[in-house]
Structure formats: C-alpha cells, structure tokens
Coordinates of N, CA, C and O in Angstrom, one line a residue:
X26 N -14.7 20.5 4.9 CA -14.4 21.1 6.1 C -14.8 19.6 7.1 O -13.9 18.7 7.4
X27 N -15.8 18.6 6.8 CA -16.3 17.6 7.2 C -15.8 16.4 6.9 O -15.6 15.7 7.8
X28 N -15.0 16.5 5.8 CA -14.3 15.1 5.1 C -13.1 15.2 6.4 O -12.9 14.0 6.9
X29 N -13.0 15.9 6.1 CA -11.3 16.1 6.8 C -11.8 16.2 8.3 O -10.4 15.4 9.3
X30 N -12.7 16.6 8.7 CA -13.0 16.3 10.4 C -13.0 15.2 10.8 O -12.4 14.5 11.6
X31 N -13.6 14.4 9.2 CA -14.1 12.4 10.5 C -12.5 12.0 9.7 O -12.8 10.7 10.5
X32 N -11.6 12.1 8.8 CA -10.8 11.8 8.9 C -9.6 11.6 9.8 O -8.8 10.7 10.2
X33 N -10.1 12.7 10.4 CA -8.4 13.3 12.0 C -8.9 12.1 13.1 O -8.8 11.7 14.0
X34 N -10.7 11.6 12.6 CA -11.1 11.5 14.1 C -11.5 9.1 13.8 O -12.5 9.2 14.0
X35 N -10.7 8.6 13.4 CA -10.2 7.1 12.9 C -9.8 6.7 14.5 O -8.8 7.1 14.7
X36 N -11.0 5.8 14.9 CA -10.8 5.0 16.2 C -9.3 3.4 15.4 O -9.4 3.7 14.2
X37 N -9.0 3.1 16.7 CA -8.1 2.3 16.1 C -8.9 1.6 15.9 O -8.4 0.4 14.7
X38 N -10.2 0.1 16.1 CA -10.2 -0.3 15.5 C -10.7 -0.3 14.2 O -10.1 -1.0 13.2
X39 N -11.4 1.2 13.6 CA -11.4 1.2 12.3 C -10.1 1.6 11.7 O -9.6 0.3 10.3
X40 N -8.5 2.1 12.0 CA -7.4 2.7 11.5 C -6.3 0.8 11.3 O -6.0 0.3 10.4
X41 N -7.6 0.3 12.4 CA -6.4 -1.5 12.1 C -7.3 -2.6 11.5 O -6.0 -3.1 10.1
X42 N -8.3 -1.8 11.3 CA -9.3 -2.7 9.7 C -8.8 -1.8 8.4 O -8.5 -3.5 7.7
X43 N -8.7 -1.3 8.7 CA -8.5 -0.4 6.9 C -6.5 -0.9 7.3 O -7.0 -1.0 5.6
X44 N -6.2 -0.7 7.5 CA -4.5 -0.7 7.8 C -4.5 -2.3 7.0 O -3.5 -2.7 6.2
X45 N -5.3 -3.3 7.8 CA -5.1 -4.9 7.5 C -5.5 -5.1 6.0 O -5.5 -5.5 5.3
X46 N -6.8 -4.6 5.7 CA -7.7 -4.6 4.8 C -6.3 -4.1 3.4 O -6.9 -4.6 2.2
X47 N -6.2 -2.7 3.6 CA -5.2 -2.2 2.5 C -3.6 -3.8 2.2 O -3.6 -3.4 0.6
X48 N -2.7 -4.1 3.1 CA -1.7 -5.0 3.3 C -3.1 -5.8 2.5 O -2.0 -6.4 1.5
X49 N -4.1 -6.2 2.9 CA -5.0 -7.8 2.0 C -4.9 -7.2 0.2 O -4.8 -8.7 -0.5
X50 N -4.8 -6.1 -0.1 CA -5.3 -5.4 -1.5 C -6.7 -5.4 -1.7 O -6.8 -5.8 -2.9
X51 N -7.5 -5.2 -0.5 CA -8.5 -5.5 -0.8 C -9.0 -4.2 -1.4 O -9.0 -2.8 -1.5
X52 N -10.2 -4.1 -2.3 CA -10.5 -2.6 -2.9 C -11.4 -1.8 -2.0 O -11.8 -1.8 -0.7
X53 N -11.1 -0.9 -2.7 CA -11.9 0.4 -1.3 C -12.9 0.4 -1.3 O -13.4 0.8 -0.2
X54 N -13.9 -0.1 -2.2 CA -15.1 -0.3 -2.4 C -15.8 -1.4 -1.5 O -16.8 -1.4 -0.3
X55 N -14.9 -2.4 -0.9 CA -14.9 -3.5 -0.2 C -14.4 -3.0 1.5 O -15.3 -3.7 2.2
X56 N -13.5 -2.0 1.5 CA -13.9 -1.6 2.4 C -14.8 -0.7 3.3 O -14.6 -0.8 3.9
X57 N -14.8 0.2 2.5 CA -16.3 1.4 2.6 C -17.4 -0.3 2.9 O -18.6 0.6 3.9
X58 N -17.8 -1.4 2.2 CA -18.7 -2.1 2.5 C -18.4 -2.6 4.1 O -19.7 -2.4 4.8
X59 N -17.2 -3.1 3.8 CA -16.3 -3.7 5.6 C -16.9 -2.5 6.7 O -17.7 -2.8 7.9
X60 N -16.6 -0.9 6.4 CA -17.0 0.0 7.5 C -18.0 0.3 7.4 O -18.6 0.9 8.4
X61 N -19.3 -0.2 6.4 CA -20.4 0.5 6.6 C -21.0 2.2 6.3 O -21.2 2.6 6.9
X62 N -19.9 2.3 5.0 CA -20.5 4.1 5.6 C -19.7 3.9 3.8 O -19.9 3.4 2.7
X63 N -20.3 5.7 3.3 CA -20.0 6.1 1.8 C -19.1 5.7 1.5 O -18.0 5.8 2.2
X64 N -19.3 5.2 -0.2 CA -17.6 4.9 -1.2 C -16.7 6.2 -0.6 O -15.8 6.2 -0.4
X65 N -17.1 7.9 -1.0 CA -16.6 8.4 -0.8 C -15.5 9.4 0.6 O -14.9 9.0 0.5
X66 N -16.7 8.9 1.8 CA -16.1 8.7 3.0 C -14.8 7.9 3.4 O -14.3 8.1 3.7
X67 N -15.5 6.3 3.0 CA -14.3 5.2 3.5 C -12.7 6.0 2.4 O -11.9 5.5 2.9
X68 N -13.1 6.6 1.2 CA -11.9 7.1 0.2 C -11.3 7.9 1.3 O -9.7 8.0 1.6
X69 N -11.9 8.8 2.0 CA -10.8 10.2 3.0 C -10.3 8.8 3.8 O -8.9 9.4 4.5
X70 N -11.0 8.0 4.3 CA -10.8 7.4 6.3 C -9.3 6.5 5.3 O -8.4 6.7 5.9
X71 N -9.9 6.2 3.7 CA -8.4 4.9 3.8 C -7.2 5.9 3.2 O -5.7 5.5 3.6
X72 N -7.3 7.0 2.6 CA -6.7 7.8 2.9 C -5.9 8.6 4.0 O -4.4 8.7 4.3
X73 N -6.4 8.6 5.0 CA -5.7 9.3 6.3 C -5.2 7.8 7.3 O -3.9 8.5 7.0
X74 N -5.4 6.5 6.4 CA -4.7 5.5 7.4 C -4.1 5.4 6.4 O -2.6 5.0 6.8
X75 N -3.5 5.7 5.0 CA -2.5 4.9 4.5 C -1.3 6.2 4.2 O -0.4 5.5 4.6
X76 N -1.9 7.5 5.1 CA -0.6 8.2 5.6 C 0.2 8.0 7.1 O 1.4 8.3 6.9
X77 N -0.6 7.1 7.3 CA 0.2 6.7 8.6 C 0.8 4.9 9.2 O 1.1 4.8 9.5
X78 N 0.3 4.6 8.0 CA 0.5 3.3 7.7 C 2.1 2.8 7.5 O 2.9 3.4 6.8
X79 N 3.0 1.7 8.4 CA 3.9 1.8 7.8 C 4.2 -0.2 7.5 O 3.7 -0.9 7.6
X80 N 4.9 0.1 6.4 CA 4.7 -1.7 6.0 C 5.3 -2.3 6.4 O 6.6 -1.6 7.1
X81 N 5.8 -4.1 6.1 CA 6.3 -4.8 7.1 C 7.5 -5.2 6.2 O 6.9 -5.4 4.8
X82 N 7.9 -6.1 6.6 CA 9.0 -6.8 5.5 C 8.0 -7.9 5.2 O 7.5 -8.6 6.0
X83 N 8.3 -8.9 4.0 CA 7.6 -9.3 3.3 C 6.1 -8.5 2.2 O 5.5 -9.7 1.5
X84 N 5.7 -7.7 2.7 CA 4.8 -6.8 2.4 C 4.9 -6.9 0.8 O 6.1 -6.4 0.2
X85 N 4.1 -7.4 -0.1 CA 4.1 -7.2 -2.0 C 3.5 -5.9 -2.4 O 2.1 -5.4 -1.8
X86 N 4.3 -4.6 -2.3 CA 3.5 -3.7 -2.4 C 3.7 -3.1 -4.4 O 4.5 -3.5 -4.9
X87 N 3.0 -2.0 -4.4 CA 3.2 -1.4 -5.8 C 3.4 -0.1 -5.7 O 2.7 0.7 -4.9
X88 N 4.2 0.8 -6.7 CA 4.6 1.8 -6.6 C 4.6 2.2 -8.5 O 4.3 1.5 -8.6
X89 N 5.3 3.5 -8.5 CA 5.2 3.9 -9.9 C 6.4 5.1 -9.8 O 6.4 5.2 -8.9
X90 N 7.0 4.5 -11.2 CA 8.3 5.0 -11.3 C 8.6 5.6 -12.3 O 8.3 4.6 -13.3
X91 N 8.4 7.0 -12.8 CA 8.4 7.7 -14.0 C 7.1 6.8 -14.6 O 6.9 7.3 -16.3
X92 N 6.2 7.2 -14.0 CA 4.6 6.7 -14.8 C 4.3 5.1 -15.0 O 3.4 4.7 -15.1
X93 N 5.8 4.2 -14.6 CA 5.2 2.8 -15.1 C 5.0 2.1 -13.5 O 5.7 2.6 -12.8
X94 N 4.2 1.1 -14.0 CA 3.8 0.7 -12.3 C 4.8 -0.8 -12.3 O 5.2 -1.1 -12.6
X95 N 5.1 -0.8 -11.0 CA 6.7 -1.9 -10.7 C 5.8 -2.4 -8.7 O 5.1 -1.5 -8.1
X96 N 5.8 -3.6 -9.3 CA 5.4 -4.6 -8.2 C 6.7 -4.7 -7.4 O 8.2 -5.5 -8.2
X97 N 6.5 -5.3 -6.3 CA 7.9 -6.4 -5.3 C 7.5 -6.3 -3.9 O 6.0 -5.8 -3.6
X98 N 8.7 -7.3 -3.5 CA 8.5 -7.2 -1.7 C 9.3 -6.0 -1.6 O 10.6 -6.2 -1.5
X99 N 8.7 -5.8 -0.2 CA 10.0 -5.3 0.7 C 10.8 -5.9 1.7 O 10.1 -7.3 2.2
X100 N 12.4 -5.8 1.5 CA 13.2 -7.2 2.1 C 13.8 -6.4 3.4 O 14.3 -6.8 4.4
X101 N 13.4 -4.8 3.5 CA 14.3 -3.8 4.6 C 13.7 -2.8 4.5 O 12.8 -2.4 3.7
X102 N 13.6 -2.5 6.0 CA 12.5 -1.5 6.4 C 13.6 -0.4 6.7 O 15.0 -0.4 7.6
X103 N 13.7 0.9 6.1 CA 14.5 2.1 6.7 C 13.7 2.8 7.8 O 12.1 2.2 7.9
X104 N 14.2 4.2 8.0 CA 13.4 5.4 8.3 C 12.0 5.3 7.8 O 11.3 5.6 8.0
X105 N 12.1 6.0 6.4 CA 10.7 6.7 6.1 C 10.8 5.4 4.4 O 10.3 6.2 3.4
X106 N 12.1 4.6 4.2 CA 11.6 4.0 3.1 C 11.8 2.3 3.3 O 12.5 2.1 4.3
X107 N 11.9 1.7 2.2 CA 11.9 0.3 1.9 C 13.0 -0.4 0.8 O 12.5 1.2 -0.4
X108 N 13.3 -1.1 0.8 CA 14.2 -1.6 0.1 C 13.5 -3.0 -0.6 O 12.9 -3.3 0.0
X109 N 12.9 -2.9 -1.9 CA 12.0 -3.6 -3.0 C 13.1 -4.4 -3.6 O 13.5 -4.0 -4.9
X110 N 12.5 -5.8 -3.5 CA 12.8 -6.5 -4.3 C 11.8 -6.6 -5.8 O 10.5 -6.9 -5.0
X111 N 11.9 -6.1 -7.0 CA 11.4 -5.9 -7.8 C 10.9 -7.3 -8.3 O 11.6 -7.7 -8.5
X112 N 9.5 -7.4 -8.5 CA 9.1 -8.2 -9.5 C 8.8 -8.6 -10.9 O 7.4 -7.4 -10.9
X113 N 10.2 -8.6 -11.7 CA 9.6 -8.3 -13.3 C 8.3 -8.4 -14.1 O 7.9 -8.2 -14.7
X114 N 7.6 -9.9 -13.8 CA 7.0 -10.7 -14.0 C 5.6 -9.7 -14.1 O 4.7 -10.6 -15.4
X115 N 5.8 -8.9 -12.9 CA 4.2 -8.6 -12.7 C 4.1 -6.9 -13.0 O 3.9 -5.8 -12.5
X116 N 6.1 -6.4 -12.9 CA 5.8 -4.9 -13.1 C 6.2 -4.7 -14.9 O 6.6 -5.5 -15.9
X117 N 6.0 -3.3 -15.3 CA 6.2 -3.0 -16.9 C 7.8 -2.7 -16.7 O 8.5 -2.0 -16.0
X118 N 7.5 -3.8 -18.2 CA 9.7 -4.3 -18.7 C 10.0 -2.7 -19.1 O 11.3 -3.4 -19.0
X119 N 9.9 -2.0 -19.5 CA 10.2 -0.5 -19.8 C 11.2 -0.5 -18.6 O 12.2 0.4 -19.3
X120 N 11.5 -0.6 -17.3 CA 11.8 0.0 -16.4 C 13.4 -0.7 -16.5 O 14.3 -1.0 -15.2
X121 N 13.4 -2.4 -16.9 CA 14.0 -3.1 -17.0 C 15.7 -2.5 -16.6 O 16.6 -2.8 -16.0
X122 N 15.6 -1.7 -17.8 CA 16.9 -1.7 -17.5 C 17.2 -0.4 -17.0 O 18.3 0.2 -17.1
X123 N 16.5 0.9 -16.5 CA 16.8 1.3 -15.8 C 16.5 1.4 -13.9 O 17.3 1.9 -13.7
X124 N 15.9 0.3 -13.6 CA 15.9 0.1 -12.1 C 17.1 -1.0 -12.1 O 16.9 -2.3 -13.0
X125 N 17.6 -1.2 -10.3 CA 18.3 -2.6 -10.3 C 17.1 -3.4 -9.8 O 16.2 -2.8 -9.5
X126 N 17.6 -4.9 -9.6 CA 16.6 -5.4 -9.1 C 16.1 -5.0 -8.2 O 14.9 -5.9 -7.7
X127 N 16.8 -4.6 -7.4 CA 16.3 -3.8 -5.8 C 16.4 -2.5 -5.8 O 17.6 -1.9 -6.5
X128 N 15.2 -2.1 -5.1 CA 15.0 -0.3 -5.4 C 14.8 -0.1 -3.9 O 14.1 -0.6 -3.3
X129 N 15.3 1.2 -3.8 CA 14.6 2.2 -2.0 C 13.0 2.7 -2.9 O 13.4 3.5 -3.6
X130 N 12.7 2.5 -2.1 CA 11.2 3.5 -2.5 C 10.6 4.3 -0.7 O 10.2 3.6 0.2
X131 N 10.3 5.4 -1.1 CA 9.8 6.4 0.3 C 8.2 5.7 0.3 O 7.6 5.2 -0.4
X132 N 8.0 5.4 1.4 CA 6.7 5.0 1.9 C 5.7 5.3 1.0 O 4.2 5.2 1.0
X133 N 5.3 6.9 1.1 CA 4.4 7.9 0.4 C 4.3 7.3 -0.6 O 3.7 7.7 -1.4
X134 N 5.6 7.0 -1.3 CA 5.4 6.4 -2.6 C 4.6 5.7 -3.2 O 4.6 5.2 -4.2
X135 N 4.6 4.2 -1.8 CA 3.9 3.3 -1.6 C 2.4 3.6 -2.1 O 1.5 4.1 -2.2
X136 N 2.0 3.1 -3.4 CA 0.5 3.5 -4.1 C -0.6 2.0 -2.9 O -1.6 2.7 -3.1
X137 N -0.5 0.7 -3.2 CA -0.8 -0.1 -2.5 C -0.4 -1.4 -2.6 O 1.3 -1.5 -2.9
X138 N -1.0 -1.7 -1.6 CA -0.5 -3.4 -1.2 C -1.2 -4.3 -1.7 O -1.9 -4.5 -2.2
X139 N -0.6 -5.0 -2.2 CA -0.9 -6.5 -3.5 C -1.0 -7.3 -3.0 O -0.6 -8.1 -1.7
X140 N -2.7 -8.1 -3.5 CA -2.9 -9.1 -2.7 C -2.0 -10.7 -3.5 O -2.2 -10.7 -4.8
X141 N -1.9 -11.3 -2.8 CA -0.9 -12.5 -3.0 C -1.8 -13.3 -2.2 O -2.0 -13.5 -1.5
X142 N -1.4 -15.2 -2.8 CA -1.7 -15.8 -1.8 C -1.1 -15.7 -0.2 O -1.5 -16.5 0.8
X143 N 0.0 -15.2 -0.4 CA 0.5 -15.8 1.1 C 0.3 -14.6 1.8 O -0.3 -14.8 2.9
X144 N -0.3 -13.3 1.6 CA -0.8 -12.0 2.1 C -2.6 -12.4 2.4 O -2.7 -11.4 3.0
X145 N -3.2 -12.9 1.6 CA -4.3 -13.3 2.3 C -4.2 -13.7 2.8 O -6.0 -13.4 3.2
X146 N -4.0 -14.7 3.6 CA -4.2 -15.0 5.4 C -3.8 -14.3 6.2 O -3.9 -14.6 7.2
X147 N -2.4 -13.5 5.7 CA -1.9 -12.6 6.8 C -3.2 -11.8 7.9 O -4.0 -11.4 7.1
X148 N -2.7 -11.5 9.1 CA -3.5 -10.9 9.9 C -4.8 -11.5 10.0 O -5.5 -10.3 9.4
X149 N -5.3 -12.8 9.8 CA -6.5 -12.8 10.3 C -7.3 -12.3 11.2 O -6.6 -13.0 12.2

C-alpha cells in the first residue's frame, strides 16, 4: 500500500529526471542512486513514470515480439503507438521473416529506451 501511495505522489522534478534517464537507457540501479532512494522504491517510481512516458521521434527503443527482443528507432508517433524501423543487427534475427522492416508498437509494449551515442547527450 505504501509503495503505490509513493508512486502516485511523484513530483515534476522526479518525473522529468526519471523520464530523461529512461530515454538515455540508464539502469534502474543508477536511477535509484540519482534519486537517492532504495532500489525497490525506485523500481516502483520508474514503473509509474513509464506508464506516462510518451516517446519521441528518434528514440531508440526495445520491445519484445513473441518473446524475441527487437530494437529499433521511432520514425512516427501515432495516438498510442509508434512506427518503429527495426535494427536487425541488434534484434533477434529469428523474427526477420515474420516482421517487416517497419512495424507498429503500442507505447505500453516498449520495454526500454536503448542508450546510443546519439541519445547519450540528448536532453542534458
């Protein structure tokens, strides 16, 4: 009960920090350190923030399709989903015959933002 209560009371500064770090691909333990809170509490905060994160065009994201890891860059945003250009060199190639070069992914299905050289300096 306490965890959900703290997750609902996330201030703007914390929300912005967690969202920025998620986009950079920062680990959960590093985010916990930045927030100066215990890891388990940070996981709850991250979970709450992720529910409200709207990705941006150009973000590199990871998601799972039929249990396989897929990585790609967002090319276009729709209401609740994004068109992703798949990076086959970073994705499970077993899905190469199943998925097109581009695919639509619901925001809620995005597992993480992937750290790249381009987005490491983004939003500093």
